[in-house]
């Protein structure tokens, strides 16, 4: 993972993407490296300077709104969602004493429990939560 981050930095790519955060060890009980070892490895390596160049944020663009209105910058625009899988209404699930992944009422949903808080999550289209693996999976694998 650290080599991949170094490659990204050495080639001046715009950033690092994580495909699925549930693959990280939220509780720190599986890898013995503390909680979130993957995120910490990425963050630690990104913070290590190699003399790379920092790219400035793009300038605000003017967009054409409905009925001939013009919007400058981010005014009156709906912000992009920060994630598309978390349920923004909040979770009503009561976590057991152990952090982890728990099935929900619908097969394409599950709950993440971390530090006593629960987070409702929806699998990507076509996938279902597999309680045996603790991840979203193709239905034929479950």
XYZ file of N, CA and C in Angstrom:
426
model
N 0.826 -1.186 0.000
C 0.000 0.000 0.000
C 0.876 1.257 0.000
N 1.902 1.243 0.811
C 2.795 2.410 0.876
C 3.494 2.636 -0.475
N 3.864 1.537 -1.150
C 4.489 1.664 -2.474
C 3.526 2.289 -3.470
N 2.263 1.926 -3.402
C 1.263 2.494 -4.306
C 1.103 3.989 -4.061
N 1.101 4.400 -2.798
C 0.991 5.826 -2.479
C 2.231 6.567 -2.970
N 3.392 5.964 -2.798
C 4.633 6.598 -3.301
C 4.580 6.758 -4.824
N 4.059 5.741 -5.511
C 3.923 5.810 -6.969
C 3.019 6.976 -7.360
N 1.910 7.128 -6.669
C 0.978 8.233 -6.931
C 1.690 9.565 -6.745
N 2.433 9.692 -5.665
C 3.134 10.950 -5.388
C 4.257 11.201 -6.389
N 5.034 10.171 -6.692
C 6.160 10.328 -7.615
C 5.709 10.741 -9.008
N 4.495 10.333 -9.402
C 3.979 10.653 -10.727
C 3.011 11.839 -10.724
N 2.953 12.534 -9.590
C 2.132 13.747 -9.457
C 0.665 13.530 -9.822
N 0.132 12.352 -9.446
C -1.294 12.116 -9.636
C -2.058 12.951 -8.609
N -3.352 13.104 -8.819
C -4.152 13.989 -7.976
C -4.512 13.453 -6.613
N -4.364 12.176 -6.360
C -4.732 11.656 -5.052
C -4.827 10.147 -5.050
N -5.272 9.636 -3.923
C -5.398 8.207 -3.696
C -6.866 7.897 -3.462
N -7.351 6.808 -4.028
C -8.738 6.399 -3.830
C -8.777 5.074 -3.089
N -9.719 4.966 -2.183
C -9.944 3.712 -1.472
C -11.248 3.136 -1.995
N -11.217 1.910 -2.462
C -12.390 1.309 -3.089
C -13.498 1.058 -2.076
N -13.175 0.493 -0.926
C -14.204 0.163 0.053
C -13.650 0.328 1.464
N -14.106 1.338 2.161
C -13.645 1.572 3.525
C -13.961 0.429 4.486
N -15.027 -0.348 4.260
C -15.274 -1.458 5.180
C -14.159 -2.499 5.208
N -13.232 -2.433 4.260
C -12.124 -3.377 4.272
C -11.071 -3.016 5.318
N -11.134 -1.785 5.861
C -10.197 -1.381 6.899
C -10.617 -2.010 8.227
N -9.699 -2.140 9.142
C -9.965 -2.739 10.453
C -10.400 -1.632 11.411
N -11.729 -1.424 11.520
C -12.260 -0.333 12.337
C -11.893 -0.471 13.813
N -11.912 -1.671 14.327
C -11.702 -1.873 15.756
C -10.234 -2.063 16.121
N -9.416 -2.381 15.143
C -8.010 -2.638 15.428
C -7.770 -4.015 16.018
N -8.771 -4.882 15.955
C -8.654 -6.192 16.589
C -8.144 -7.286 15.655
N -8.046 -7.009 14.360
C -7.663 -8.064 13.416
C -6.203 -8.001 12.995
N -5.648 -6.817 12.908
C -4.291 -6.671 12.389
C -3.261 -6.375 13.480
N -3.740 -6.067 14.673
C -2.862 -5.682 15.787
C -2.037 -4.442 15.463
N -2.578 -3.559 14.588
C -1.925 -2.298 14.266
C -2.779 -1.123 14.718
N -3.744 -1.358 15.592
C -4.650 -0.305 16.023
C -5.755 -0.124 15.008
N -6.720 0.747 15.322
C -7.843 0.951 14.394
C -7.411 1.672 13.119
N -8.085 1.371 12.029
C -7.893 2.004 10.718
C -6.459 1.912 10.185
N -5.838 0.735 10.154
C -4.447 0.660 9.685
C -4.269 1.065 8.225
N -5.247 0.777 7.349
C -5.099 1.162 5.944
C -5.132 2.673 5.777
N -6.085 3.310 6.434
C -6.186 4.776 6.334
C -4.950 5.449 6.930
N -4.454 4.897 8.049
C -3.254 5.474 8.662
C -2.040 5.306 7.755
N -1.924 4.162 7.089
C -0.790 3.942 6.187
C -0.826 4.935 5.025
N -2.011 5.147 4.465
C -2.144 6.116 3.369
C -1.823 7.514 3.857
N -2.415 7.890 4.986
C -2.204 9.230 5.531
C -0.738 9.462 5.887
N -0.118 8.471 6.528
C 1.296 8.613 6.893
C 2.163 8.804 5.659
N 1.907 8.024 4.623
C 2.717 8.110 3.413
C 2.434 9.393 2.642
N 1.185 9.821 2.609
C 0.857 11.087 1.931
C 1.500 12.265 2.640
N 1.627 12.162 3.955
C 2.231 13.246 4.724
C 3.737 13.300 4.585
N 4.359 12.201 4.176
C 5.804 12.164 3.998
C 6.157 12.915 2.724
N 6.850 14.009 2.844
C 7.135 14.869 1.697
C 8.215 14.290 0.799
N 7.968 14.359 -0.502
C 8.988 13.966 -1.475
C 9.325 15.161 -2.364
N 8.957 16.356 -1.899
C 9.224 17.535 -2.700
C 8.236 17.715 -3.821
N 7.106 16.990 -3.748
C 6.095 17.094 -4.789
C 5.437 18.458 -4.802
N 4.803 18.757 -5.885
C 4.163 20.040 -6.078
C 2.708 19.969 -5.625
N 2.258 20.991 -4.916
C 0.868 21.060 -4.472
C 0.066 21.788 -5.535
N -1.048 21.209 -5.925
C -1.910 21.798 -6.940
C -2.983 22.634 -6.268
N -3.176 23.852 -6.741
C -4.194 24.734 -6.178
C -5.582 24.263 -6.580
N -6.578 24.624 -5.763
C -7.965 24.284 -6.069
C -8.389 25.020 -7.336
N -9.273 24.419 -8.139
C -9.733 25.090 -9.362
C -10.551 26.337 -9.031
N -10.526 27.290 -9.934
C -11.297 28.513 -9.755
C -12.781 28.206 -9.909
N -13.610 29.007 -9.262
C -15.056 28.818 -9.366
C -15.496 29.057 -10.801
N -16.425 28.233 -11.264
C -16.914 28.365 -12.625
C -18.314 28.952 -12.608
N -18.672 29.621 -13.672
C -20.018 30.147 -13.814
C -20.846 29.140 -14.588
N -22.025 28.818 -14.037
C -22.893 27.853 -14.703
C -24.220 28.497 -15.014
N -24.880 28.002 -16.020
C -26.178 28.521 -16.433
C -27.265 27.784 -15.669
N -28.076 28.511 -14.902
C -29.176 27.910 -14.155
C -30.429 27.879 -15.001
N -31.520 27.455 -14.374
C -32.790 27.409 -15.079
C -33.324 28.807 -15.340
N -34.152 28.987 -16.334
C -34.822 30.243 -16.695
C -33.836 31.390 -16.895
N -32.671 31.102 -17.472
C -31.715 32.154 -17.807
C -30.915 32.681 -16.636
N -30.981 32.036 -15.474
C -30.215 32.488 -14.321
C -28.783 32.012 -14.442
N -27.871 32.827 -13.924
C -26.466 32.462 -13.923
C -25.987 32.390 -12.488
N -25.271 31.319 -12.143
C -24.713 31.151 -10.813
C -23.202 31.214 -10.915
N -22.572 31.993 -10.051
C -21.115 32.040 -10.000
C -20.642 31.229 -8.817
N -19.575 30.502 -8.995
C -19.016 29.726 -7.900
C -19.970 28.634 -7.477
N -20.052 28.430 -6.154
C -20.880 27.358 -5.630
C -22.200 27.872 -5.076
N -22.567 29.110 -5.328
C -23.803 29.665 -4.795
C -25.003 28.968 -5.421
N -25.980 28.650 -4.585
C -27.249 28.074 -5.010
C -27.103 26.754 -5.771
N -25.999 26.079 -5.603
C -25.828 24.779 -6.234
C -25.907 23.705 -5.164
N -26.476 22.579 -5.499
C -26.543 21.467 -4.572
C -25.159 20.845 -4.477
N -24.606 20.737 -3.258
C -23.274 20.150 -3.134
C -23.298 18.665 -3.478
N -22.177 18.202 -3.985
C -22.058 16.777 -4.290
C -22.093 15.987 -2.993
N -22.719 14.818 -2.992
C -22.750 14.032 -1.756
C -21.355 13.563 -1.390
N -21.077 13.474 -0.091
C -19.761 13.029 0.343
C -19.641 11.514 0.219
N -20.746 10.811 0.290
C -20.749 9.375 0.075
C -22.137 8.980 -0.399
N -22.248 7.934 -1.146
C -23.552 7.552 -1.661
C -24.091 6.284 -1.019
N -23.372 5.718 -0.071
C -23.825 4.481 0.529
C -24.371 4.653 1.942
N -23.967 5.699 2.663
C -24.447 5.890 4.020
C -25.844 6.473 4.008
N -26.666 6.042 4.931
C -28.027 6.539 5.065
C -27.981 7.858 5.825
N -28.290 8.996 5.178
C -28.177 10.300 5.833
C -29.209 10.525 6.928
N -30.254 9.707 7.007
C -31.289 9.915 8.009
C -30.856 9.435 9.389
N -29.733 8.790 9.480
C -29.258 8.290 10.760
C -29.748 6.872 11.001
N -29.044 6.150 11.830
C -29.360 4.749 12.067
C -30.116 4.593 13.372
N -31.114 3.733 13.366
C -31.892 3.422 14.564
C -31.423 2.100 15.180
N -30.392 1.509 14.614
C -29.886 0.217 15.059
C -29.117 0.385 16.362
N -29.374 -0.488 17.325
C -28.637 -0.474 18.581
C -27.509 -1.482 18.490
N -26.299 -0.998 18.601
C -25.125 -1.864 18.467
C -24.970 -2.781 19.675
N -24.538 -4.017 19.410
C -24.160 -4.876 20.532
C -22.837 -4.363 21.111
N -22.303 -5.047 22.060
C -21.079 -4.574 22.703
C -19.848 -4.676 21.802
N -19.937 -5.445 20.730
C -18.793 -5.654 19.840
C -18.934 -4.822 18.565
N -17.893 -4.066 18.214
C -17.896 -3.348 16.941
C -17.870 -4.359 15.799
N -18.454 -3.979 14.664
C -18.434 -4.882 13.521
C -19.514 -4.548 12.526
N -19.813 -5.492 11.650
C -20.789 -5.347 10.582
C -21.963 -6.272 10.875
N -23.188 -5.728 10.789
C -24.375 -6.488 11.155
C -25.434 -6.366 10.074
N -26.146 -7.477 9.763
C -27.179 -7.432 8.732
C -28.326 -6.509 9.133
N -28.958 -5.902 8.132
C -30.114 -5.029 8.341
C -31.375 -5.767 7.912
N -32.489 -5.057 7.915
C -33.777 -5.644 7.559
C -33.823 -6.069 6.090
N -33.140 -5.348 5.220
C -33.109 -5.647 3.788
C -31.753 -6.251 3.442
N -31.740 -7.202 2.527
C -30.509 -7.937 2.232
C -29.428 -7.076 1.575
N -29.807 -5.926 1.006
C -28.790 -5.070 0.371
C -28.301 -3.968 1.314
N -28.594 -4.106 2.592
C -28.176 -3.114 3.579
C -27.524 -3.811 4.768
N -26.727 -3.035 5.530
C -26.126 -3.555 6.746
C -25.775 -2.382 7.642
N -25.342 -2.678 8.850
C -24.945 -1.654 9.808
C -23.474 -1.836 10.157
N -22.790 -0.726 10.296
C -21.432 -0.728 10.822
C -21.533 -0.180 12.239
N -21.009 -0.908 13.192
C -20.959 -0.444 14.574
C -19.505 -0.148 14.914
N -19.261 1.066 15.360
C -17.909 1.483 15.731
C -18.019 2.433 16.918
N -17.384 2.066 17.996
C -17.376 2.919 19.174
C -18.762 3.168 19.746
N -19.670 2.212 19.606
C -21.015 2.356 20.144
C -21.984 3.081 19.228
N -21.517 3.598 18.105
C -22.386 4.271 17.135
C -22.667 3.339 15.972
N -23.890 3.439 15.435
C -24.233 2.605 14.287
C -24.411 3.469 13.049
N -24.034 2.908 11.913
C -24.127 3.596 10.634
C -24.820 2.664 9.647
N -25.942 3.107 9.097
C -26.668 2.314 8.109
C -25.978 2.468 6.762
N -25.729 1.358 6.099
C -25.010 1.366 4.829
C -25.798 0.536 3.816
N -25.822 1.010 2.574
C -26.486 0.288 1.492
C -25.417 -0.219 0.537
N -25.519 -1.476 0.171
C -24.572 -2.057 -0.790
C -24.774 -1.403 -2.156
N -23.761 -1.464 -2.988
C -23.871 -0.977 -4.361
C -24.929 -1.790 -5.092
N -25.505 -1.218 -6.132
C -26.558 -1.880 -6.895
C -26.137 -3.275 -7.321
N -27.028 -4.236 -7.110
C -26.779 -5.613 -7.518
C -26.092 -6.471 -6.467
N -25.597 -5.857 -5.387
C -24.901 -6.605 -4.347
C -25.790 -6.758 -3.118
N -25.495 -7.773 -2.316
C -26.193 -8.003 -1.049
C -25.154 -8.149 0.053
N -25.586 -7.868 1.284
C -24.682 -8.035 2.420
C -24.538 -9.515 2.738
N -23.312 -9.973 2.815
C -23.007 -11.363 3.142
C -22.504 -11.398 4.589
N -23.341 -11.844 5.551
C -22.911 -11.842 6.950
C -21.763 -12.808 7.226
N -21.541 -13.781 6.346
C -20.422 -14.708 6.536
C -19.083 -14.025 6.327
N -19.020 -13.105 5.347
C -17.770 -12.393 5.076
C -17.762 -11.010 5.704
N -18.957 -10.453 5.966
C -19.046 -9.107 6.524
C -18.932 -8.030 5.468
N -19.130 -8.380 4.191
C -19.005 -7.428 3.094
C -20.154 -7.594 2.114
N -20.344 -6.593 1.264
C -21.309 -6.715 0.172
C -20.720 -7.658 -0.867
N -21.567 -8.480 -1.434
C -21.084 -9.516 -2.340
C -22.131 -9.785 -3.397
N -21.758 -10.496 -4.454
C -22.722 -10.917 -5.461
C -23.653 -11.937 -4.815
N -24.947 -11.884 -5.112
C -25.904 -12.808 -4.479
C -25.534 -14.282 -4.653
N -24.966 -14.646 -5.786
C -24.632 -16.056 -6.000
C -23.479 -16.550 -5.127
N -22.747 -15.622 -4.496
C -21.652 -16.016 -3.599
C -22.121 -16.217 -2.171
N -23.377 -15.876 -1.906
C -23.884 -15.948 -0.534
C -24.796 -17.125 -0.350
